[in-house]
Amino acid sequence: MNGISEASRWLQGSVKVEIYSDVVCPWCYIGHIRFARAVERYRAKGGEVEVELRPFQLDPSAESTGAPLLEWAAAKFGGVERAEQMFGHVTTTAAGDGLEMDFGHAVHANTFDAHRLVRLAGEQGKGEEALYRLFAAHFTDGLDVGSREVLAKIAAELGVEADLDGQDGVSAVREELSRARALGVGSVPLFLFEGQFAVSGAQPEDALFAALEEVAQRTGQAPAERAGGEACDDDGYCAV
């Protein structure tokens, strides 16, 4: 983008936001919902937001075996009681945002192919729709989002062309995952405003709305520093 068009975009109150997330991260689901509401408010005031979805994998080595998520979490984080505490807190918070999460039926999955689907859907104008469908598939429907069969059905539902048995989207997703590591992204969700100012975690809607307004003012300053919102880190641990 040249300098003139960039300046014009800024004068129009347009903000570019890259959102790093994983489809099996509960705080990402919550964070996306809150951000969407903040964007709706911002646009109602005449502003504009350009959103780019970026992939992140909490557990790149995960095997999509259909194993229950609760069973995996109990083994990783010190027992069933600890896992239930972690998931119980998230479930309660999600309900407050109008989201239903059923960790009792959720499946531990590798999300690389799911990110490919989001990428390919984005190229067809349906990236956010695909992401939200994958969130619901994992957290509400108990589907294995690491299964190419499941992903193919979701793609068909959305009317998205995606050959996940081939190489579609593989290189692009690998490059973006490498970029996330290079940027030092260690937990998600992470909202990167104008490629410079990071806001981490599932921040309250008001905080995200304020960040949009502050960045749009173009003072050359980052949004006011905020305590990190609840997030999941690259060890798979989700805040409680």
Short mmCIF file of C-alpha atoms in Angstrom, two decimals:
data_model
loop_
_atom_site.label_atom_id
_atom_site.label_comp_id
_atom_site.label_asym_id
_atom_site.label_seq_id
_atom_site.Cartn_x
_atom_site.Cartn_y
_atom_site.Cartn_z
CA MET A 1 0.00 0.00 0.00
CA ASN A 2 1.47 3.39 -0.96
CA GLY A 3 1.81 6.31 1.44
CA ILE A 4 -1.19 8.23 0.09
CA SER A 5 -3.60 5.32 0.31
CA GLU A 6 -2.25 4.39 3.75
CA ALA A 7 -2.80 7.95 5.01
CA SER A 8 -6.29 7.95 3.51
CA ARG A 9 -7.11 4.71 5.31
CA TRP A 10 -5.96 6.15 8.61
CA LEU A 11 -7.97 9.35 8.15
CA GLN A 12 -11.06 7.20 7.64
CA GLY A 13 -10.52 5.63 11.06
CA SER A 14 -9.61 2.26 9.58
CA VAL A 15 -7.68 -0.15 11.77
CA LYS A 16 -5.96 -3.35 10.68
CA VAL A 17 -6.00 -6.13 13.26
CA GLU A 18 -4.32 -9.51 12.98
CA ILE A 19 -5.78 -12.09 15.35
CA TYR A 20 -3.66 -15.07 16.33
CA SER A 21 -5.72 -17.98 17.60
CA ASP A 22 -6.17 -21.74 17.64
CA VAL A 23 -9.50 -23.43 16.99
CA VAL A 24 -9.16 -25.57 20.14
CA CYS A 25 -8.39 -22.60 22.39
CA PRO A 26 -11.48 -21.72 24.46
CA TRP A 27 -10.24 -18.22 25.29
CA CYS A 28 -9.77 -17.63 21.56
CA TYR A 29 -13.44 -18.43 20.96
CA ILE A 30 -14.44 -16.05 23.75
CA GLY A 31 -11.95 -13.42 22.59
CA HIS A 32 -13.19 -13.54 19.00
CA ILE A 33 -16.80 -13.09 20.14
CA ARG A 34 -15.89 -10.11 22.30
CA PHE A 35 -13.80 -8.57 19.54
CA ALA A 36 -16.62 -9.02 17.01
CA ARG A 37 -18.92 -7.08 19.31
CA ALA A 38 -16.31 -4.35 19.75
CA VAL A 39 -15.93 -4.13 15.98
CA GLU A 40 -19.70 -3.84 15.54
CA ARG A 41 -19.73 -0.88 17.95
CA TYR A 42 -16.73 0.71 16.26
CA ARG A 43 -18.29 0.41 12.81
CA ALA A 44 -21.57 1.84 14.12
CA LYS A 45 -19.58 5.00 14.93
CA GLY A 46 -18.29 5.19 11.36
CA GLY A 47 -14.96 3.43 11.79
CA GLU A 48 -13.71 0.49 9.79
CA VAL A 49 -11.74 -2.58 10.77
CA GLU A 50 -9.73 -4.90 8.55
CA VAL A 51 -9.35 -8.29 10.22
CA GLU A 52 -6.76 -10.87 9.23
CA LEU A 53 -6.92 -14.31 10.82
CA ARG A 54 -3.58 -15.81 11.78
CA PRO A 55 -2.95 -19.42 12.84
CA PHE A 56 -1.35 -20.64 16.04
CA GLN A 57 -1.06 -24.20 17.33
CA LEU A 58 -1.20 -24.83 21.05
CA ASP A 59 -0.01 -28.39 20.51
CA PRO A 60 1.68 -28.90 17.11
CA SER A 61 2.63 -32.47 18.06
CA ALA A 62 -0.93 -33.52 18.90
CA GLU A 63 -2.20 -36.68 17.27
CA SER A 64 -5.78 -36.71 16.06
CA THR A 65 -6.76 -40.05 17.58
CA GLY A 66 -10.21 -39.08 18.80
CA ALA A 67 -9.06 -39.19 22.43
CA PRO A 68 -11.27 -37.30 24.91
CA LEU A 69 -9.89 -33.85 25.69
CA LEU A 70 -10.59 -34.27 29.41
CA GLU A 71 -8.52 -37.45 29.49
CA TRP A 72 -5.59 -35.71 27.76
CA ALA A 73 -5.81 -32.65 30.02
CA ALA A 74 -5.94 -34.78 33.16
CA ALA A 75 -2.74 -36.56 32.15
CA LYS A 76 -0.98 -33.31 31.24
CA PHE A 77 -2.06 -30.99 34.04
CA GLY A 78 -2.14 -33.15 37.14
CA GLY A 79 -5.35 -35.11 37.28
CA VAL A 80 -9.04 -34.99 36.50
CA GLU A 81 -9.85 -32.55 39.29
CA ARG A 82 -7.39 -29.96 37.99
CA ALA A 83 -8.62 -30.40 34.41
CA GLU A 84 -12.25 -30.05 35.48
CA GLN A 85 -11.38 -26.89 37.43
CA MET A 86 -9.72 -25.39 34.36
CA PHE A 87 -12.59 -26.28 32.04
CA GLY A 88 -15.26 -25.33 34.57
CA HIS A 89 -13.99 -21.77 34.82
CA VAL A 90 -13.85 -21.41 31.05
CA THR A 91 -17.34 -22.89 30.62
CA THR A 92 -18.84 -20.43 33.10
CA THR A 93 -17.12 -17.47 31.46
CA ALA A 94 -18.19 -18.63 28.00
CA ALA A 95 -21.81 -18.90 29.10
CA GLY A 96 -21.66 -15.26 30.15
CA ASP A 97 -20.73 -14.44 26.55
CA GLY A 98 -23.55 -16.54 25.14
CA LEU A 99 -21.37 -19.52 24.20
CA GLU A 100 -22.00 -23.17 24.99
CA MET A 101 -18.93 -25.28 25.72
CA ASP A 102 -19.14 -29.01 26.41
CA PHE A 103 -15.70 -30.19 27.45
CA GLY A 104 -17.13 -33.56 28.45
CA HIS A 105 -17.44 -34.46 24.77
CA ALA A 106 -14.56 -32.42 23.31
CA VAL A 107 -11.80 -34.26 21.44
CA HIS A 108 -8.05 -33.60 21.59
CA ALA A 109 -6.93 -32.81 18.05
CA ASN A 110 -4.13 -31.56 15.86
CA THR A 111 -5.33 -28.31 14.30
CA PHE A 112 -2.99 -27.89 11.33
CA ASP A 113 -5.58 -28.99 8.77
CA ALA A 114 -8.26 -26.90 10.49
CA HIS A 115 -6.05 -23.85 9.99
CA ARG A 116 -5.68 -24.84 6.34
CA LEU A 117 -9.46 -24.84 6.04
CA VAL A 118 -9.69 -21.37 7.61
CA ARG A 119 -7.01 -20.13 5.23
CA LEU A 120 -8.70 -21.59 2.16
CA ALA A 121 -12.10 -20.34 3.30
CA GLY A 122 -10.59 -16.89 3.75
CA GLU A 123 -9.44 -16.90 0.15
CA GLN A 124 -13.09 -17.51 -0.74
CA GLY A 125 -14.44 -14.78 1.53
CA LYS A 126 -15.55 -17.14 4.31
CA GLY A 127 -12.62 -17.20 6.73
CA GLU A 128 -14.41 -15.94 9.82
CA GLU A 129 -17.43 -18.11 9.08
CA ALA A 130 -15.16 -21.16 8.90
CA LEU A 131 -13.36 -20.24 12.11
CA TYR A 132 -16.59 -19.86 14.08
CA ARG A 133 -17.92 -23.14 12.68
CA LEU A 134 -14.74 -24.90 13.78
CA PHE A 135 -14.99 -23.38 17.26
CA ALA A 136 -18.56 -24.67 17.56
CA ALA A 137 -17.62 -28.06 16.11
CA HIS A 138 -14.93 -28.53 18.75
CA PHE A 139 -16.44 -26.93 21.83
CA THR A 140 -20.16 -27.60 21.37
CA ASP A 141 -20.60 -30.50 18.97
CA GLY A 142 -17.77 -32.74 20.18
CA LEU A 143 -16.38 -33.21 16.67
CA ASP A 144 -12.77 -34.07 15.91
CA VAL A 145 -11.48 -30.97 14.12
CA GLY A 146 -8.30 -32.86 13.32
CA SER A 147 -10.22 -35.32 11.15
CA ARG A 148 -10.10 -34.56 7.44
CA GLU A 149 -13.45 -36.28 7.06
CA VAL A 150 -15.00 -33.89 9.58
CA LEU A 151 -13.27 -30.91 7.98
CA ALA A 152 -14.47 -31.93 4.52
CA LYS A 153 -18.05 -31.99 5.79
CA ILE A 154 -17.65 -28.55 7.34
CA ALA A 155 -16.15 -27.23 4.11
CA ALA A 156 -19.14 -28.61 2.21
CA GLU A 157 -21.56 -26.99 4.69
CA LEU A 158 -19.87 -23.65 4.09
CA GLY A 159 -19.61 -24.07 0.34
CA VAL A 160 -15.82 -23.87 0.51
CA GLU A 161 -13.57 -25.67 -1.95
CA ALA A 162 -10.77 -27.30 0.02
CA ASP A 163 -8.68 -30.29 -1.02
CA LEU A 164 -7.22 -31.15 2.36
CA ASP A 165 -5.89 -34.49 1.10
CA GLY A 166 -3.69 -32.50 -1.28
CA GLN A 167 -1.33 -29.62 -0.56
CA ASP A 168 -3.83 -26.76 -0.60
CA GLY A 169 -2.85 -24.20 2.03
CA VAL A 170 0.01 -26.25 3.49
CA SER A 171 2.84 -23.86 2.64
CA ALA A 172 0.85 -20.76 3.56
CA VAL A 173 -0.10 -22.08 7.00
CA ARG A 174 3.44 -23.27 7.71
CA GLU A 175 4.79 -19.84 6.81
CA GLU A 176 2.30 -18.09 9.07
CA LEU A 177 3.01 -20.44 11.97
CA SER A 178 6.73 -19.70 11.52
CA ARG A 179 5.98 -15.98 11.50
CA ALA A 180 4.06 -16.31 14.76
CA ARG A 181 7.05 -17.99 16.38
CA ALA A 182 9.38 -15.32 14.99
CA LEU A 183 7.16 -12.62 16.49
CA GLY A 184 7.32 -14.36 19.85
CA VAL A 185 3.65 -15.28 20.08
CA GLY A 186 3.46 -17.63 23.05
CA SER A 187 -0.19 -17.50 24.05
CA VAL A 188 -3.49 -16.84 22.34
CA PRO A 189 -5.67 -15.06 21.55
CA LEU A 190 -3.40 -12.21 20.57
CA PHE A 191 -4.65 -9.09 18.79
CA LEU A 192 -1.98 -7.27 16.80
CA PHE A 193 -3.04 -3.74 15.86
CA GLU A 194 -1.40 -2.22 12.78
CA GLY A 195 1.40 -4.79 12.99
CA GLN A 196 2.82 -3.00 16.05
CA PHE A 197 0.63 -2.98 19.14
CA ALA A 198 -0.28 -6.27 20.78
CA VAL A 199 -3.22 -6.85 23.11
CA SER A 200 -3.15 -10.31 24.63
CA GLY A 201 -5.85 -12.58 25.96
CA ALA A 202 -9.63 -12.56 25.91
CA GLN A 203 -9.96 -8.92 26.92
CA PRO A 204 -13.37 -7.49 27.83
CA GLU A 205 -15.36 -6.05 24.93
CA ASP A 206 -14.95 -2.51 26.26
CA ALA A 207 -11.17 -2.87 26.39
CA LEU A 208 -11.04 -4.07 22.79
CA PHE A 209 -13.31 -1.25 21.66
CA ALA A 210 -11.10 1.26 23.46
CA ALA A 211 -8.02 -0.22 21.80
CA LEU A 212 -9.61 0.26 18.36
CA GLU A 213 -10.37 3.89 19.14
CA GLU A 214 -6.93 4.59 20.56
CA VAL A 215 -5.10 3.10 17.59
CA ALA A 216 -7.40 4.94 15.17
CA GLN A 217 -6.44 8.28 16.73
CA ARG A 218 -2.98 7.82 15.19
CA THR A 219 -1.12 9.46 18.03
CA GLY A 220 1.89 7.28 17.30
CA GLN A 221 1.40 5.70 20.70
CA ALA A 222 0.32 2.18 21.55
CA PRO A 223 -3.07 1.57 23.15
CA ALA A 224 -3.08 2.09 26.91
CA GLU A 225 -1.40 -0.86 28.58
CA ARG A 226 -3.88 -3.39 29.91
CA ALA A 227 -3.47 -6.42 32.08
CA GLY A 228 -3.31 -9.52 29.92
CA GLY A 229 -6.65 -11.19 29.39
CA GLU A 230 -7.19 -14.89 29.98
CA ALA A 231 -5.48 -17.04 27.39
CA CYS A 232 -4.08 -20.46 26.52
CA ASP A 233 -0.32 -20.85 26.21
CA ASP A 234 1.81 -22.93 23.88
CA ASP A 235 2.00 -25.69 26.49
CA GLY A 236 -1.76 -26.13 26.15
CA TYR A 237 -2.52 -24.62 29.56
CA CYS A 238 -5.61 -22.41 29.72
CA ALA A 239 -5.98 -19.77 32.43
CA VAL A 240 -8.32 -20.46 35.33
#
